[in-house]
XYZ file of N, CA and C in Angstrom:
366
model
N 17.899 -27.383 -19.284
C 16.574 -26.404 -19.432
C 16.538 -25.059 -20.083
N 15.937 -25.037 -21.006
C 15.496 -24.036 -21.576
C 14.724 -22.676 -21.387
N 14.267 -21.664 -21.049
C 12.829 -21.083 -21.430
C 13.364 -19.412 -21.656
N 12.776 -19.839 -22.890
C 12.751 -18.453 -22.796
C 11.687 -17.290 -23.198
N 11.515 -16.219 -22.738
C 10.227 -15.530 -22.481
C 10.432 -14.226 -24.325
N 8.795 -14.289 -24.066
C 8.719 -12.988 -25.619
C 7.711 -12.428 -25.121
N 7.179 -11.933 -26.395
C 6.252 -10.687 -26.039
C 5.966 -9.079 -25.240
N 7.165 -9.409 -24.463
C 7.203 -8.219 -23.294
C 7.062 -7.109 -24.472
N 7.097 -5.482 -24.681
C 6.723 -4.679 -25.264
C 6.337 -3.393 -24.782
N 6.189 -2.316 -25.085
C 5.594 -1.273 -24.902
C 4.217 -1.087 -24.784
N 3.045 -0.689 -23.543
C 1.727 -1.324 -23.895
C 1.370 0.327 -23.000
N 0.861 0.482 -23.256
C -0.448 2.007 -22.885
C -0.770 1.616 -21.249
N -0.791 2.908 -20.617
C -2.075 2.388 -19.235
C -2.659 1.797 -19.487
N -3.450 0.825 -19.355
C -4.781 -0.142 -19.194
C -5.134 -0.737 -20.477
N -4.071 -0.848 -21.289
C -3.695 -2.221 -22.314
C -3.648 -2.711 -21.942
N -3.288 -4.433 -22.960
C -3.242 -5.785 -22.744
C -2.105 -6.455 -22.751
N -1.515 -7.284 -22.469
C -0.114 -7.682 -23.441
C 0.050 -9.073 -22.674
N 0.183 -10.010 -23.950
C -0.058 -11.349 -24.017
C 1.395 -12.009 -23.549
N 1.950 -12.564 -22.475
C 3.659 -13.042 -22.548
C 3.670 -14.892 -22.563
N 4.984 -14.725 -23.429
C 5.153 -16.195 -23.835
C 6.466 -16.272 -23.080
N 5.898 -18.100 -22.890
C 7.437 -18.898 -22.521
C 6.827 -20.533 -23.310
N 8.504 -20.138 -24.155
C 8.920 -21.527 -24.821
C 9.489 -22.314 -23.793
N 9.342 -23.688 -23.578
C 10.388 -24.420 -22.430
C 10.640 -25.445 -23.331
N 11.882 -26.088 -23.108
C 12.016 -26.936 -23.783
C 13.048 -27.938 -22.523
N 13.855 -29.260 -23.086
C 14.641 -29.145 -21.899
C 14.547 -29.978 -20.536
N 12.715 -30.665 -20.700
C 12.126 -31.092 -18.980
C 11.142 -31.410 -19.728
N 10.069 -32.231 -18.881
C 8.841 -32.513 -18.758
C 7.972 -31.581 -18.733
N 7.921 -30.853 -19.527
C 6.667 -29.816 -19.822
C 5.680 -29.707 -19.004
N 4.891 -30.669 -19.570
C 3.603 -31.139 -19.391
C 3.360 -31.876 -17.959
N 4.140 -32.325 -17.054
C 4.374 -32.761 -15.654
C 4.725 -31.673 -14.727
N 4.790 -30.731 -15.265
C 5.668 -29.590 -14.684
C 4.965 -28.333 -14.258
N 4.702 -27.529 -12.699
C 4.464 -26.499 -12.267
C 5.142 -25.421 -13.004
N 4.348 -24.732 -13.169
C 5.041 -23.353 -13.710
C 4.690 -21.858 -13.165
N 5.482 -21.240 -13.245
C 4.692 -19.886 -12.704
C 6.197 -19.285 -13.578
N 5.164 -17.269 -13.232
C 5.549 -16.241 -13.603
C 6.466 -15.453 -12.610
N 6.992 -14.723 -12.787
C 7.995 -13.982 -11.287
C 8.675 -12.375 -12.267
N 8.471 -11.835 -11.522
C 8.735 -10.441 -11.943
C 9.657 -9.481 -11.539
N 10.958 -8.748 -11.812
C 11.355 -7.834 -11.137
C 11.461 -6.464 -11.654
N 11.544 -5.518 -10.570
C 12.023 -4.089 -11.641
C 12.679 -3.698 -10.564
N 13.890 -2.543 -11.251
C 15.094 -2.486 -10.514
C 15.013 -1.822 -9.240
N 16.069 -2.735 -8.582
C 16.022 -2.352 -7.135
C 15.286 -3.193 -6.287
N 14.351 -3.849 -6.722
C 13.332 -4.405 -6.652
C 13.424 -6.117 -5.943
N 13.221 -7.319 -5.206
C 13.196 -8.229 -5.436
C 12.114 -8.766 -6.251
N 12.592 -9.615 -6.712
C 11.263 -10.786 -7.315
C 10.072 -10.781 -7.062
N 8.901 -10.164 -7.752
C 7.447 -10.837 -6.980
C 6.715 -12.212 -8.137
N 6.184 -12.725 -7.326
C 5.223 -13.611 -7.819
C 4.349 -13.640 -7.739
N 4.117 -13.340 -9.761
C 3.203 -13.150 -10.331
C 1.729 -13.786 -10.105
N 2.251 -15.408 -10.846
C 1.190 -16.179 -11.315
C 1.952 -17.702 -11.226
N 1.300 -18.856 -11.539
C 1.356 -20.108 -11.490
C 0.445 -20.910 -11.952
N 0.367 -21.793 -12.179
C 0.086 -22.624 -13.084
C 0.200 -24.748 -12.301
N -0.391 -25.166 -12.247
C -0.350 -26.568 -12.250
C 0.291 -27.596 -13.471
N 0.203 -28.604 -13.480
C 1.087 -29.324 -14.612
C -0.380 -29.353 -15.839
N -1.478 -28.895 -15.052
C -1.962 -30.189 -16.149
C -3.377 -28.615 -16.429
N -2.506 -27.331 -15.795
C -3.899 -26.271 -15.677
C -5.323 -25.611 -14.790
N -5.586 -26.754 -14.498
C -6.080 -27.011 -13.801
C -6.245 -25.591 -12.994
N -5.458 -25.595 -11.958
C -5.705 -25.093 -10.572
C -4.545 -24.105 -11.192
N -4.804 -22.566 -10.717
C -4.116 -21.562 -10.599
C -3.436 -21.037 -9.388
N -2.485 -20.067 -8.893
C -1.823 -19.293 -8.499
C -1.701 -17.826 -9.427
N -2.732 -16.516 -8.032
C -1.921 -15.248 -8.124
C -1.988 -14.551 -7.212
N -0.989 -13.688 -7.662
C -0.010 -12.705 -6.268
C -1.470 -11.463 -6.281
N -1.676 -11.279 -4.822
C -2.587 -10.257 -4.608
C -2.746 -9.261 -5.475
N -1.464 -8.489 -5.873
C -1.186 -7.378 -6.860
C -2.134 -7.472 -8.191
N -1.935 -8.668 -8.116
C -2.370 -8.563 -9.945
C -3.650 -9.879 -10.144
N -4.157 -10.098 -9.225
C -5.650 -10.654 -9.453
C -6.627 -10.192 -10.392
N -7.470 -10.760 -11.096
C -8.411 -9.588 -11.848
C -7.911 -8.977 -12.956
N -6.638 -9.488 -13.009
C -5.744 -7.768 -14.427
C -4.770 -9.372 -14.920
N -4.683 -10.301 -14.166
C -3.381 -11.124 -15.322
C -4.710 -12.710 -15.628
N -4.026 -13.155 -16.012
C -4.848 -14.849 -16.424
C -3.176 -15.672 -16.717
N -3.183 -16.251 -16.203
C -1.565 -17.545 -16.466
C -2.475 -18.325 -17.181
N -1.834 -19.489 -18.108
C -2.486 -20.228 -19.242
C -0.899 -20.861 -19.831
N -1.455 -22.554 -20.323
C -0.275 -23.666 -20.935
C -1.187 -24.247 -21.950
N -0.361 -24.092 -23.125
C -0.574 -25.223 -23.872
C 0.589 -26.281 -23.762
N 0.396 -27.749 -23.722
C 1.014 -28.588 -22.923
C 1.756 -28.991 -24.327
N 0.701 -29.083 -25.244
C 1.027 -29.535 -26.831
C 2.250 -28.741 -27.327
N 2.328 -27.428 -26.884
C 3.429 -26.728 -27.680
C 4.722 -26.729 -26.735
N 4.267 -26.904 -25.627
C 4.961 -26.707 -24.639
C 5.501 -25.144 -24.078
N 4.856 -24.067 -23.844
C 4.041 -23.343 -23.889
C 3.633 -21.975 -22.599
N 4.071 -21.400 -22.363
C 3.139 -21.080 -21.236
C 2.891 -19.353 -21.305
N 1.818 -19.337 -21.071
C 1.117 -17.743 -21.430
C 0.582 -17.265 -19.872
N 1.235 -15.727 -20.424
C 0.538 -14.706 -18.778
C -0.127 -13.541 -19.813
N -1.200 -13.345 -19.294
C -2.217 -12.058 -19.899
C -2.561 -10.923 -18.879
N -1.740 -10.225 -19.794
C -2.292 -9.055 -18.952
C -2.883 -8.170 -19.298
N -4.128 -8.039 -18.023
C -4.778 -6.307 -18.535
C -5.232 -5.242 -17.965
N -5.399 -4.096 -18.051
C -5.957 -3.205 -17.297
C -4.446 -3.035 -16.678
N -3.554 -2.842 -18.034
C -1.666 -2.936 -17.212
C -1.835 -1.732 -16.543
N -1.096 -1.353 -15.210
C -0.324 -0.251 -14.497
C 0.565 0.126 -14.235
N 0.947 1.446 -14.462
C 2.350 1.633 -14.727
C 3.288 0.685 -13.035
N 2.830 0.512 -12.737
C 3.812 -0.201 -11.412
C 4.077 -1.849 -12.236
N 3.541 -2.113 -13.247
C 3.257 -3.804 -13.783
C 4.659 -3.612 -15.011
N 5.422 -2.545 -14.787
C 6.453 -2.169 -16.164
C 7.963 -3.197 -15.102
N 8.210 -3.971 -15.773
C 9.127 -5.004 -14.949
C 9.699 -5.881 -15.893
N 10.590 -6.799 -15.560
C 11.147 -7.674 -17.154
C 10.190 -8.966 -16.499
N 10.250 -9.953 -16.664
C 9.069 -10.641 -16.537
C 10.464 -12.219 -16.660
N 9.790 -12.882 -15.869
C 10.690 -14.387 -16.123
C 9.670 -15.748 -16.158
N 9.603 -16.167 -16.648
C 9.239 -17.497 -16.130
C 9.918 -18.018 -15.275
N 9.475 -19.288 -14.824
C 9.954 -20.687 -14.166
C 9.426 -21.810 -14.017
N 10.685 -23.207 -13.940
C 9.753 -23.917 -14.443
C 9.405 -24.816 -13.049
N 8.903 -24.310 -11.809
C 8.199 -24.402 -10.832
C 6.693 -24.048 -10.524
N 6.507 -24.102 -9.617
C 5.390 -23.382 -9.360
C 5.400 -23.060 -8.080
N 5.953 -23.132 -7.056
C 6.518 -22.126 -6.374
C 8.124 -22.275 -6.299
N 8.696 -21.477 -7.313
C 10.192 -20.432 -7.298
C 11.285 -20.297 -6.313
N 10.806 -20.870 -4.612
C 11.213 -20.277 -3.532
C 12.815 -19.851 -4.201
N 13.275 -21.038 -4.849
C 15.015 -20.143 -4.240
C 15.367 -18.957 -5.042
N 14.289 -18.673 -6.573
C 14.327 -18.016 -7.010
C 13.697 -16.239 -6.235
N 12.865 -16.447 -5.653
C 12.343 -15.316 -5.300
C 13.181 -15.332 -3.725
N 13.503 -16.076 -3.152
C 14.942 -15.801 -1.959
C 16.173 -15.104 -2.417
N 15.932 -15.330 -3.766
C 17.807 -14.752 -4.241
C 18.769 -15.544 -4.287
N 18.405 -16.847 -3.991
C 19.296 -17.799 -4.261
C 19.570 -18.311 -5.199
N 18.541 -18.111 -6.813
C 19.282 -18.702 -7.744
C 18.400 -17.837 -9.057
N 18.722 -17.745 -9.863
C 19.153 -16.433 -11.552
C 17.863 -17.259 -12.108
N 17.292 -16.681 -12.859
C 16.233 -16.992 -13.433
C 16.577 -17.561 -14.768
N 16.236 -18.581 -15.133
C 16.953 -19.144 -16.226
C 16.765 -18.797 -17.479
N 16.039 -17.852 -17.565
C 16.211 -17.139 -18.970
C 16.308 -15.753 -19.402
N 16.163 -15.015 -20.430
C 17.148 -13.943 -20.307
C 15.302 -13.113 -20.291
N 14.292 -13.140 -20.189
C 13.495 -12.499 -19.008
C 12.533 -11.386 -21.206
N 11.786 -10.881 -20.594
C 10.952 -10.308 -21.298
C 10.170 -8.942 -20.726
N 10.722 -7.763 -21.302
C 10.451 -6.378 -20.794
C 9.176 -5.378 -21.072
N 8.526 -5.079 -20.449
C 6.815 -4.740 -20.474
C 7.432 -3.278 -19.565
N 6.829 -2.448 -21.041
C 7.340 -1.120 -20.046
C 6.125 -0.301 -20.502
N 5.309 0.840 -19.246
C 4.188 0.885 -19.323
C 3.922 2.810 -19.451
N 3.511 2.690 -20.815
C 3.582 4.273 -20.532
C 2.057 5.025 -20.047
N 2.106 6.067 -19.606
C 0.766 6.718 -19.278
C 0.310 7.382 -19.983
């Protein structure tokens, strides 16, 4: 399994950003996927998830209305579009090859990818 996140950048508060996750090594088109994020000293937060077909999505309450998760199964790529970015959105963002990455959220496993860093300037 390989997950490569990209797209993180310095963004102004109120701006927007699209993160990508290139996946390989597993049947992407039949796998639910998700995004989590981590800030220093804090546990991973469950940002958003999408089912294998892209028909159903979940969003954390703290992100609702400001984030859209999507996927391109032909490209084996997961996306996270952030809008109206807030300073508290600054974090390392990771993708996961599970709809509910419980072991990741409970800290019993580590993210598979290196993550992509979002920095927010006010």
